[in-house]
Short mmCIF file of C-alpha atoms and ligand atoms in Angstrom, two decimals:
data_model
loop_
_atom_site.label_atom_id
_atom_site.label_comp_id
_atom_site.label_asym_id
_atom_site.label_seq_id
_atom_site.Cartn_x
_atom_site.Cartn_y
_atom_site.Cartn_z
CA UNK A 929 -4.27 -23.72 20.18
CA UNK A 930 -2.96 -21.40 17.48
CA UNK A 931 -0.83 -18.49 18.64
CA UNK A 932 -3.11 -15.69 19.83
CA UNK A 933 -1.67 -13.16 17.35
CA UNK A 934 -4.29 -12.25 14.70
CA UNK A 935 -4.63 -9.45 12.14
CA UNK A 936 -8.34 -8.73 11.76
CA UNK A 937 -9.37 -7.12 8.49
CA UNK A 938 -12.39 -4.85 8.54
CA UNK A 939 -13.94 -5.07 5.07
CA UNK A 940 -16.52 -2.43 5.96
CA UNK A 941 -13.72 0.01 6.80
CA UNK A 942 -12.12 -0.67 3.40
CA UNK A 943 -15.44 0.01 1.67
CA UNK A 944 -15.79 3.19 3.68
CA UNK A 945 -12.25 4.37 2.85
CA UNK A 946 -12.84 3.67 -0.83
CA UNK A 947 -15.95 5.84 -0.65
CA UNK A 948 -13.84 8.62 0.91
CA UNK A 949 -11.29 8.29 -1.90
CA UNK A 950 -13.99 8.36 -4.56
CA UNK A 951 -15.71 11.33 -3.00
CA UNK A 952 -12.48 13.33 -2.76
CA UNK A 953 -11.76 12.45 -6.40
CA UNK A 954 -15.20 13.75 -7.48
CA UNK A 955 -15.61 12.76 -11.14
CA UNK A 956 -12.37 10.79 -11.45
CA UNK A 957 -12.42 7.00 -11.61
CA UNK A 958 -10.56 5.01 -8.97
CA UNK A 959 -7.84 2.42 -9.33
CA UNK A 960 -7.70 0.79 -5.90
CA UNK A 961 -4.09 -0.26 -5.35
CA UNK A 962 -3.76 -3.83 -4.06
CA UNK A 963 -0.07 -4.49 -4.61
CA UNK A 964 1.95 -6.23 -1.89
CA UNK A 965 -0.92 -8.51 -0.93
CA UNK A 966 -3.23 -5.50 -0.58
CA UNK A 967 -0.69 -3.78 1.66
CA UNK A 968 -0.60 -6.90 3.85
CA UNK A 969 -4.40 -7.19 4.18
CA UNK A 970 -4.77 -10.17 1.83
CA UNK A 971 -5.48 -9.91 -1.89
CA UNK A 972 -8.97 -11.33 -1.72
CA UNK A 973 -9.88 -9.04 1.17
CA UNK A 974 -8.76 -6.22 -1.12
CA UNK A 975 -10.96 -7.49 -3.90
CA UNK A 976 -13.89 -7.68 -1.49
CA UNK A 977 -13.31 -4.32 0.16
CA UNK A 978 -12.76 -2.55 -3.14
CA UNK A 979 -15.43 -4.30 -5.19
CA UNK A 980 -16.87 -0.86 -5.87
CA UNK A 981 -13.66 0.51 -7.42
CA UNK A 982 -13.42 1.09 -11.17
CA UNK A 983 -10.33 -1.09 -11.31
CA UNK A 984 -7.62 -2.75 -9.24
CA UNK A 985 -3.94 -2.06 -9.74
CA UNK A 986 -0.91 -3.96 -8.59
CA UNK A 987 2.57 -5.12 -9.52
CA UNK A 988 2.55 -8.91 -9.32
CA UNK A 989 1.36 -10.85 -12.39
CA UNK A 990 0.57 -14.07 -10.54
CA UNK A 991 -1.67 -12.09 -8.19
CA UNK A 992 -3.43 -10.41 -11.11
CA UNK A 993 -4.23 -13.87 -12.47
CA UNK A 994 -5.53 -14.80 -9.01
CA UNK A 995 -7.86 -11.79 -9.15
CA UNK A 996 -9.26 -12.86 -12.53
CA UNK A 997 -9.67 -16.42 -11.34
CA UNK A 998 -11.46 -15.17 -8.23
CA UNK A 999 -13.93 -13.43 -10.54
CA UNK A 1000 -12.69 -9.83 -10.85
CA UNK A 1001 -14.09 -8.68 -14.21
CA UNK A 1002 -13.31 -4.96 -14.16
CA UNK A 1003 -10.03 -3.43 -15.34
CA UNK A 1004 -6.68 -4.39 -13.83
CA UNK A 1005 -3.58 -2.23 -14.18
CA UNK A 1006 -0.05 -3.53 -13.78
CA UNK A 1007 1.79 -0.53 -12.34
CA UNK A 1008 5.34 -1.49 -13.31
CA UNK A 1009 4.39 -3.12 -16.59
CA UNK A 1010 5.67 -6.40 -17.96
CA UNK A 1011 8.95 -7.74 -16.63
CA UNK A 1012 9.37 -10.25 -19.45
CA UNK A 1013 7.74 -11.81 -22.49
CA UNK A 1014 5.70 -14.25 -20.40
CA UNK A 1015 4.07 -11.31 -18.60
CA UNK A 1016 2.97 -9.85 -21.95
CA UNK A 1017 1.34 -13.14 -22.82
CA UNK A 1018 -0.37 -13.18 -19.42
CA UNK A 1019 -1.48 -9.57 -19.84
CA UNK A 1020 -3.07 -10.24 -23.22
CA UNK A 1021 -4.69 -13.45 -22.07
CA UNK A 1022 -6.17 -12.05 -18.85
CA UNK A 1023 -6.95 -8.57 -20.18
CA UNK A 1024 -4.50 -6.77 -17.92
CA UNK A 1025 -3.66 -3.18 -18.68
CA UNK A 1026 0.00 -2.43 -18.08
CA UNK A 1027 2.42 0.43 -17.75
CA UNK A 1028 5.14 0.97 -20.32
CA UNK A 1029 7.96 2.95 -18.79
CA UNK A 1030 11.06 2.32 -20.91
CA UNK A 1031 12.16 1.67 -24.48
CA UNK A 1032 13.03 -1.94 -23.70
CA UNK A 1033 9.40 -2.62 -22.79
CA UNK A 1034 8.27 -1.16 -26.14
CA UNK A 1035 10.74 -3.36 -28.02
CA UNK A 1036 9.51 -6.41 -26.12
CA UNK A 1037 5.92 -5.49 -26.98
CA UNK A 1038 6.65 -4.91 -30.68
CA UNK A 1039 8.43 -8.22 -30.90
CA UNK A 1040 5.63 -10.14 -29.18
CA UNK A 1041 3.08 -8.62 -31.55
CA UNK A 1042 5.22 -9.31 -34.62
CA UNK A 1043 5.71 -12.93 -33.55
CA UNK A 1044 1.93 -13.18 -32.97
CA UNK A 1045 2.57 -14.28 -29.39
CA UNK A 1046 -0.05 -11.71 -28.34
CA UNK A 1047 -2.83 -9.78 -29.98
CA UNK A 1048 -4.96 -6.79 -29.06
CA UNK A 1049 -6.79 -4.96 -27.84
CA UNK A 1050 -4.09 -3.87 -25.39
CA UNK A 1051 -4.54 -0.99 -22.95
CA UNK A 1052 -1.34 0.75 -22.05
CA UNK A 1053 -0.33 3.31 -19.46
CA UNK A 1054 2.59 5.27 -20.86
CA UNK A 1055 4.63 6.53 -17.95
CA UNK A 1056 6.45 9.84 -17.81
CA UNK A 1057 9.44 10.45 -15.55
CA UNK A 1058 8.38 13.93 -14.44
CA UNK A 1059 11.28 14.32 -12.04
CA UNK A 1060 11.17 11.53 -9.48
CA UNK A 1061 13.70 9.54 -11.51
CA UNK A 1062 12.29 6.18 -10.69
CA UNK A 1063 10.32 4.80 -13.66
CA UNK A 1064 9.26 6.50 -16.87
CA UNK A 1065 10.39 8.10 -20.12
CA UNK A 1066 12.14 11.40 -19.82
CA UNK A 1067 10.10 14.31 -21.19
CA UNK A 1068 12.19 14.61 -24.36
CA UNK A 1069 11.54 10.94 -25.22
CA UNK A 1070 7.87 10.80 -24.26
CA UNK A 1071 6.20 11.86 -27.51
CA UNK A 1072 8.31 9.53 -29.60
CA UNK A 1073 7.37 6.65 -27.30
CA UNK A 1074 3.73 7.63 -27.61
CA UNK A 1075 3.92 7.71 -31.42
CA UNK A 1076 5.63 4.33 -31.51
CA UNK A 1077 2.89 2.74 -29.39
CA UNK A 1078 0.16 4.55 -31.33
CA UNK A 1079 1.41 2.98 -34.53
CA UNK A 1080 0.76 -0.54 -33.19
CA UNK A 1081 -2.61 -1.79 -34.30
CA UNK A 1082 -2.96 -4.06 -31.27
CA UNK A 1083 -2.82 -1.07 -28.93
CA UNK A 1084 -6.24 0.35 -28.04
CA UNK A 1085 -6.08 2.98 -25.28
CA UNK A 1086 -2.95 4.81 -24.20
CA UNK A 1087 -3.36 6.48 -20.82
CA UNK A 1088 -0.79 9.09 -19.84
CA UNK A 1089 0.67 8.50 -16.41
CA UNK A 1090 3.13 9.92 -13.94
CA UNK A 1091 3.82 9.65 -10.21
CA UNK A 1092 4.55 12.40 -7.69
CA UNK A 1093 7.42 12.28 -5.20
CA UNK A 1094 6.15 14.95 -2.83
CA UNK A 1095 2.38 15.27 -2.94
CA UNK A 1096 2.29 15.29 0.88
CA UNK A 1097 4.97 18.00 1.07
CA UNK A 1098 4.50 20.03 -2.11
CA UNK A 1099 7.16 22.63 -1.28
CA UNK A 1100 9.96 20.07 -1.12
CA UNK A 1101 13.06 21.91 -2.24
CA UNK A 1102 14.50 18.98 -4.18
CA UNK A 1103 11.43 18.56 -6.36
CA UNK A 1104 8.43 20.84 -5.78
CA UNK A 1105 5.13 19.23 -6.72
CA UNK A 1106 4.43 22.14 -9.02
CA UNK A 1107 7.50 21.33 -11.12
CA UNK A 1108 6.31 17.76 -11.70
CA UNK A 1109 2.83 19.01 -12.58
CA UNK A 1110 4.23 21.45 -15.15
CA UNK A 1111 6.50 18.79 -16.56
CA UNK A 1112 3.56 16.43 -17.06
CA UNK A 1113 1.47 19.14 -18.68
CA UNK A 1114 4.24 20.14 -21.07
CA UNK A 1115 5.01 16.57 -22.04
CA UNK A 1116 1.39 15.59 -22.66
CA UNK A 1117 -0.23 18.70 -24.16
CA UNK A 1118 -2.11 17.79 -27.30
CA UNK A 1119 -1.78 14.03 -26.81
CA UNK A 1120 -5.04 12.14 -26.75
CA UNK A 1121 -5.87 9.74 -23.95
CA UNK A 1122 -6.90 9.76 -20.32
CA UNK A 1123 -4.54 10.94 -17.59
CA UNK A 1124 -3.61 9.50 -14.18
CA UNK A 1125 -1.23 11.13 -11.71
CA UNK A 1126 -2.70 10.90 -8.20
CA UNK A 1127 -1.66 8.63 -5.33
CA UNK A 1128 -3.44 8.90 -1.94
CA UNK A 1129 -1.74 12.11 -0.89
CA UNK A 1130 -2.64 13.75 -4.19
CA UNK A 1131 -6.20 12.48 -3.97
CA UNK A 1132 -6.62 13.84 -0.45
CA UNK A 1133 -4.68 17.08 -0.66
CA UNK A 1134 -4.74 18.32 -4.27
CA UNK A 1135 -8.23 18.18 -5.77
CA UNK A 1136 -7.10 20.11 -8.86
CA UNK A 1137 -4.81 17.19 -9.80
CA UNK A 1138 -7.28 14.33 -9.86
CA UNK A 1139 -7.32 13.99 -13.68
CA UNK A 1140 -9.26 11.01 -15.09
CA UNK A 1141 -8.19 8.25 -12.70
CA UNK A 1142 -6.79 8.41 -9.17
CA UNK A 1143 -4.60 5.62 -7.76
CA UNK A 1144 -5.06 5.55 -3.98
CA UNK A 1145 -3.33 2.91 -1.91
CA UNK A 1146 -2.48 3.71 1.70
CA UNK A 1147 -5.61 5.76 2.40
CA UNK A 1148 -7.81 2.80 1.52
CA UNK A 1149 -6.24 0.87 4.38
CA UNK A 1150 -6.61 3.74 6.83
CA UNK A 1151 -2.96 4.77 6.85
CA UNK A 1152 -1.96 8.38 6.79
CA UNK A 1153 -0.20 10.28 4.07
CA UNK A 1154 0.98 13.77 4.77
CA UNK A 1155 1.01 15.48 8.14
CA UNK A 1156 -2.63 15.00 9.16
CA UNK A 1157 -3.84 11.85 10.91
CA UNK A 1158 -5.84 9.38 8.82
CA UNK A 1159 -8.83 10.01 11.08
CA UNK A 1160 -8.75 13.72 10.15
CA UNK A 1161 -9.92 12.63 6.70
CA UNK A 1162 -12.52 10.25 8.12
CA UNK A 1163 -10.42 7.19 7.24
CA UNK A 1164 -10.79 4.06 9.35
CA UNK A 1165 -8.13 1.45 10.11
CA UNK A 1166 -8.62 -1.64 7.95
CA UNK A 1167 -6.22 -3.86 9.90
CA UNK A 1168 -6.19 -4.40 13.65
CA UNK A 1169 -3.32 -6.47 14.98
CA UNK A 1170 -4.17 -8.07 18.30
CA UNK A 1171 -2.52 -10.58 20.59
CA UNK A 1172 -2.63 -11.59 24.22
CA UNK A 1173 -0.52 -11.52 27.33
CA UNK A 1174 1.27 -14.84 27.61
CA UNK A 1175 3.38 -13.96 30.64
CA UNK A 1176 3.54 -11.51 33.53
CA UNK A 1177 6.56 -10.47 35.61
CA UNK A 1178 6.66 -8.50 38.84
CA UNK A 1179 9.77 -6.35 38.82
CA UNK A 1180 11.74 -4.69 41.60
CA UNK A 1181 13.57 -1.41 41.22
CA UNK A 1182 16.68 -1.99 39.09
CA UNK A 1183 15.42 -5.15 37.35
CA UNK A 1184 16.28 -5.26 33.63
CA UNK A 1185 13.96 -6.30 30.79
CA UNK A 1186 14.81 -8.23 27.63
CA UNK A 1187 17.85 -8.46 25.37
CA UNK A 1188 20.47 -5.83 25.97
CA UNK A 1189 18.65 -4.80 29.18
CA UNK A 1190 17.52 -1.60 27.51
CA UNK A 1191 14.81 -0.99 30.09
CA UNK A 1192 15.57 -0.90 33.82
CA UNK A 1193 12.63 -0.74 36.25
CA UNK A 1194 12.63 2.62 38.07
CA UNK A 1195 10.67 1.02 40.91
CA UNK A 1196 8.40 -1.95 41.56
CA UNK A 1197 6.16 -2.57 38.55
CA UNK A 1198 4.28 -5.27 36.65
CA UNK A 1199 5.05 -5.96 33.04
CA UNK A 1200 3.28 -8.16 30.52
CA UNK A 1201 4.78 -10.37 27.83
CA UNK A 1202 2.92 -10.20 24.51
CA UNK A 1203 2.96 -12.87 21.80
CA UNK A 1204 4.19 -10.64 18.97
CA UNK A 1205 7.74 -9.91 17.85
CA UNK A 1206 9.77 -8.77 14.91
CA UNK A 1207 9.33 -12.12 13.17
CA UNK A 1208 5.65 -11.17 12.99
CA UNK A 1209 6.39 -7.79 11.43
CA UNK A 1210 6.41 -5.67 14.59
CA UNK A 1211 9.25 -3.14 14.19
CA UNK A 1212 12.33 -4.09 16.19
CA UNK A 1213 13.37 -0.45 16.32
CA UNK A 1214 10.34 0.52 18.43
CA UNK A 1215 11.67 2.38 21.48
CA UNK A 1216 10.48 2.18 25.08
CA UNK A 1217 7.12 3.90 25.36
CA UNK A 1218 5.88 2.99 21.87
CA UNK A 1219 2.10 2.88 22.40
CA UNK A 1220 0.24 -0.41 22.94
CA UNK A 1221 -3.32 -1.02 24.20
CA UNK A 1222 -3.77 -3.54 27.01
CA UNK A 1223 -7.45 -4.31 27.41
CA UNK A 1224 -8.11 -1.04 25.62
CA UNK A 1225 -5.89 0.99 27.96
CA UNK A 1226 -2.97 2.81 26.42
CA UNK A 1227 0.46 1.91 27.77
CA UNK A 1228 3.94 1.50 26.34
CA UNK A 1229 6.62 -0.92 25.31
CA UNK A 1230 9.44 -1.73 27.75
CA UNK A 1231 12.67 -3.31 26.54
CA UNK A 1232 13.77 -4.45 23.13
CA UNK A 1233 11.32 -6.21 20.85
CA UNK A 1234 12.46 -9.79 20.41
CA UNK A 1235 11.69 -12.26 17.64
CA UNK A 1236 8.46 -13.66 19.05
CA UNK A 1237 7.62 -11.44 22.01
CA UNK A 1238 7.57 -7.93 23.30
CA UNK A 1239 7.04 -6.56 26.78
CA UNK A 1240 4.70 -3.84 27.99
CA UNK A 1241 4.24 -1.78 31.13
CA UNK A 1242 1.10 -2.94 32.99
CA UNK A 1243 1.03 -0.02 35.45
CA UNK A 1244 -1.97 1.65 33.73
CA UNK A 1245 -3.80 -1.71 33.47
CA UNK A 1246 -3.60 -3.27 36.94
CA UNK A 1247 -6.32 -5.86 36.26
CA UNK A 1248 -4.46 -7.31 33.26
CA UNK A 1249 -3.80 -11.02 33.47
CA UNK A 1250 -2.75 -13.93 31.25
CA UNK A 1251 -4.98 -13.92 28.18
CA UNK A 1252 -5.80 -10.20 28.35
CA UNK A 1253 -6.16 -8.74 24.84
CA UNK A 1254 -3.37 -6.51 23.56
CA UNK A 1255 -3.79 -4.29 20.51
CA UNK A 1256 -0.56 -3.61 18.65
CA UNK A 1257 -2.20 -1.28 16.07
CA UNK A 1258 -5.52 -0.65 14.38
CA UNK A 1259 -8.81 0.19 16.06
CA UNK A 1260 -8.09 2.52 18.97
CA UNK A 1261 -4.40 2.86 18.07
CA UNK A 1262 -3.46 4.30 14.66
CA UNK A 1263 -0.72 2.33 12.95
CA UNK A 1264 1.13 5.60 12.38
CA UNK A 1265 1.38 6.14 16.16
CA UNK A 1266 3.50 2.97 16.24
CA UNK A 1267 5.38 3.59 12.99
CA UNK A 1268 6.57 7.07 13.92
CA UNK A 1269 8.48 6.30 17.12
CA UNK A 1270 9.95 3.27 15.34
CA UNK A 1271 11.28 5.55 12.58
CA UNK A 1272 9.12 4.15 9.80
CA UNK A 1273 5.74 4.62 8.12
CA UNK A 1274 2.42 2.82 8.37
CA UNK A 1275 2.92 1.44 4.85
CA UNK A 1276 5.94 -0.55 5.93
CA UNK A 1277 4.29 -2.04 9.00
CA UNK A 1278 1.25 -3.19 7.01
CA UNK A 1279 3.32 -4.65 4.19
CA UNK A 1280 5.78 -6.34 6.54
CA UNK A 1281 3.14 -8.36 8.37
CA UNK A 1282 4.74 -11.80 8.36
CA UNK A 1283 3.18 -14.84 6.70
CA UNK A 1284 2.95 -16.63 10.05
CA UNK A 1285 0.40 -14.11 11.33
CA UNK A 1286 -3.19 -15.25 10.83
CA UNK A 1287 -5.16 -12.75 8.77
CA UNK A 1288 -8.94 -13.04 9.14
CA UNK A 1289 -11.86 -10.91 8.04
CA UNK A 1290 -13.97 -9.43 10.84
CA UNK A 1291 -17.54 -10.72 10.89
CA UNK A 1292 -19.67 -8.44 8.71
CA UNK A 1293 -22.69 -6.75 10.21
CA UNK A 1294 -25.88 -7.99 8.53
C1 PLP B 1407 1.82 2.20 -4.80
C2 PLP B 1407 1.43 3.15 -5.87
C3 PLP B 1407 0.35 4.03 -5.70
C4 PLP B 1407 -0.39 4.16 -4.37
O1 PLP B 1407 0.35 5.01 -3.52
P1 PLP B 1407 -0.20 5.39 -2.05
O2 PLP B 1407 0.80 6.36 -1.55
O3 PLP B 1407 -0.22 4.13 -1.26
O4 PLP B 1407 -1.55 5.98 -2.25
C5 PLP B 1407 -0.04 4.81 -6.75
N1 PLP B 1407 0.62 4.75 -7.94
C6 PLP B 1407 1.67 3.95 -8.14
C7 PLP B 1407 2.36 3.94 -9.45
C8 PLP B 1407 2.12 3.13 -7.13
O5 PLP B 1407 3.17 2.33 -7.33
#
């Protein structure tokens, strides 16, 4: 018997969410983001769910090769560019577009071309640091970088790219969205090439900023970005994490539960022990009351999450017994409803799903 903990991936929900992203983006093309093992959903599930996208984008070169070997023919974009010379060779060989975000990457590219280690046509995304101060050329260095790339015969298309820090909260005092937008416009005016600036929050909330390509990630998996719930945008959860009750305890008033005895029974009650813990990716910081579904009935966590187990209040589910299904997040329980009390975001929970958790595609309706 394998452990009863399973993450079920709903390919139809991914297709649906992609359609929502594409519809919001109107004429723009869609890079479906599948970095981090398709946000924990499995790379090949991502390829299946987003077969209708115009391209796939990610970070990891070995995974990009996996996509090509699995038959993905359409464009691939490497969002952080090439980390070393070997990546450039891989990019040229497997027709991977890649970001160029710093002078060192241009030098590496020029050298590889000069040494004939790679040849064109190469498609490049030239990245502007429009204020987030993560990756990208500063505005005063952007045009020179563009000219330097343009002078390389092996370079075919140069797409102009930036990334927004606060698309879900555009009035952020540290860096208003509007300031980044203006910065990008100023730095790119008059330069030829397509543009891409939009993550999920931009795609959903700022239709005027869609440009030529959008780059949605979290929304495709049914996670929220911004203050609204994912369901408000018609997004469906792509991952449902389910387990079972593997133990039941009848408590008396004053009985303590789990490590540190964080929860003390206020009176007689039944609790269930669920096969899922922080070594599976469930957040250890989840407080008492974090929502859980037992046989579809909403109840809450009691006591600290341990490595392989967590405990839940069975008061609202009196017929629960050993083997009863428990939903940790997904269908019927948005992942964000678990992330928020635990002080994190849906992104982190999806991505942190541990390798020991079985990930299986749901049977497809015919
Ligand atoms: C991860 C990533 C995205 C997708 O962001 P979401 O918030 O998940 O939509 C888009 N662009 C870049 C450069 C990224 O690294």
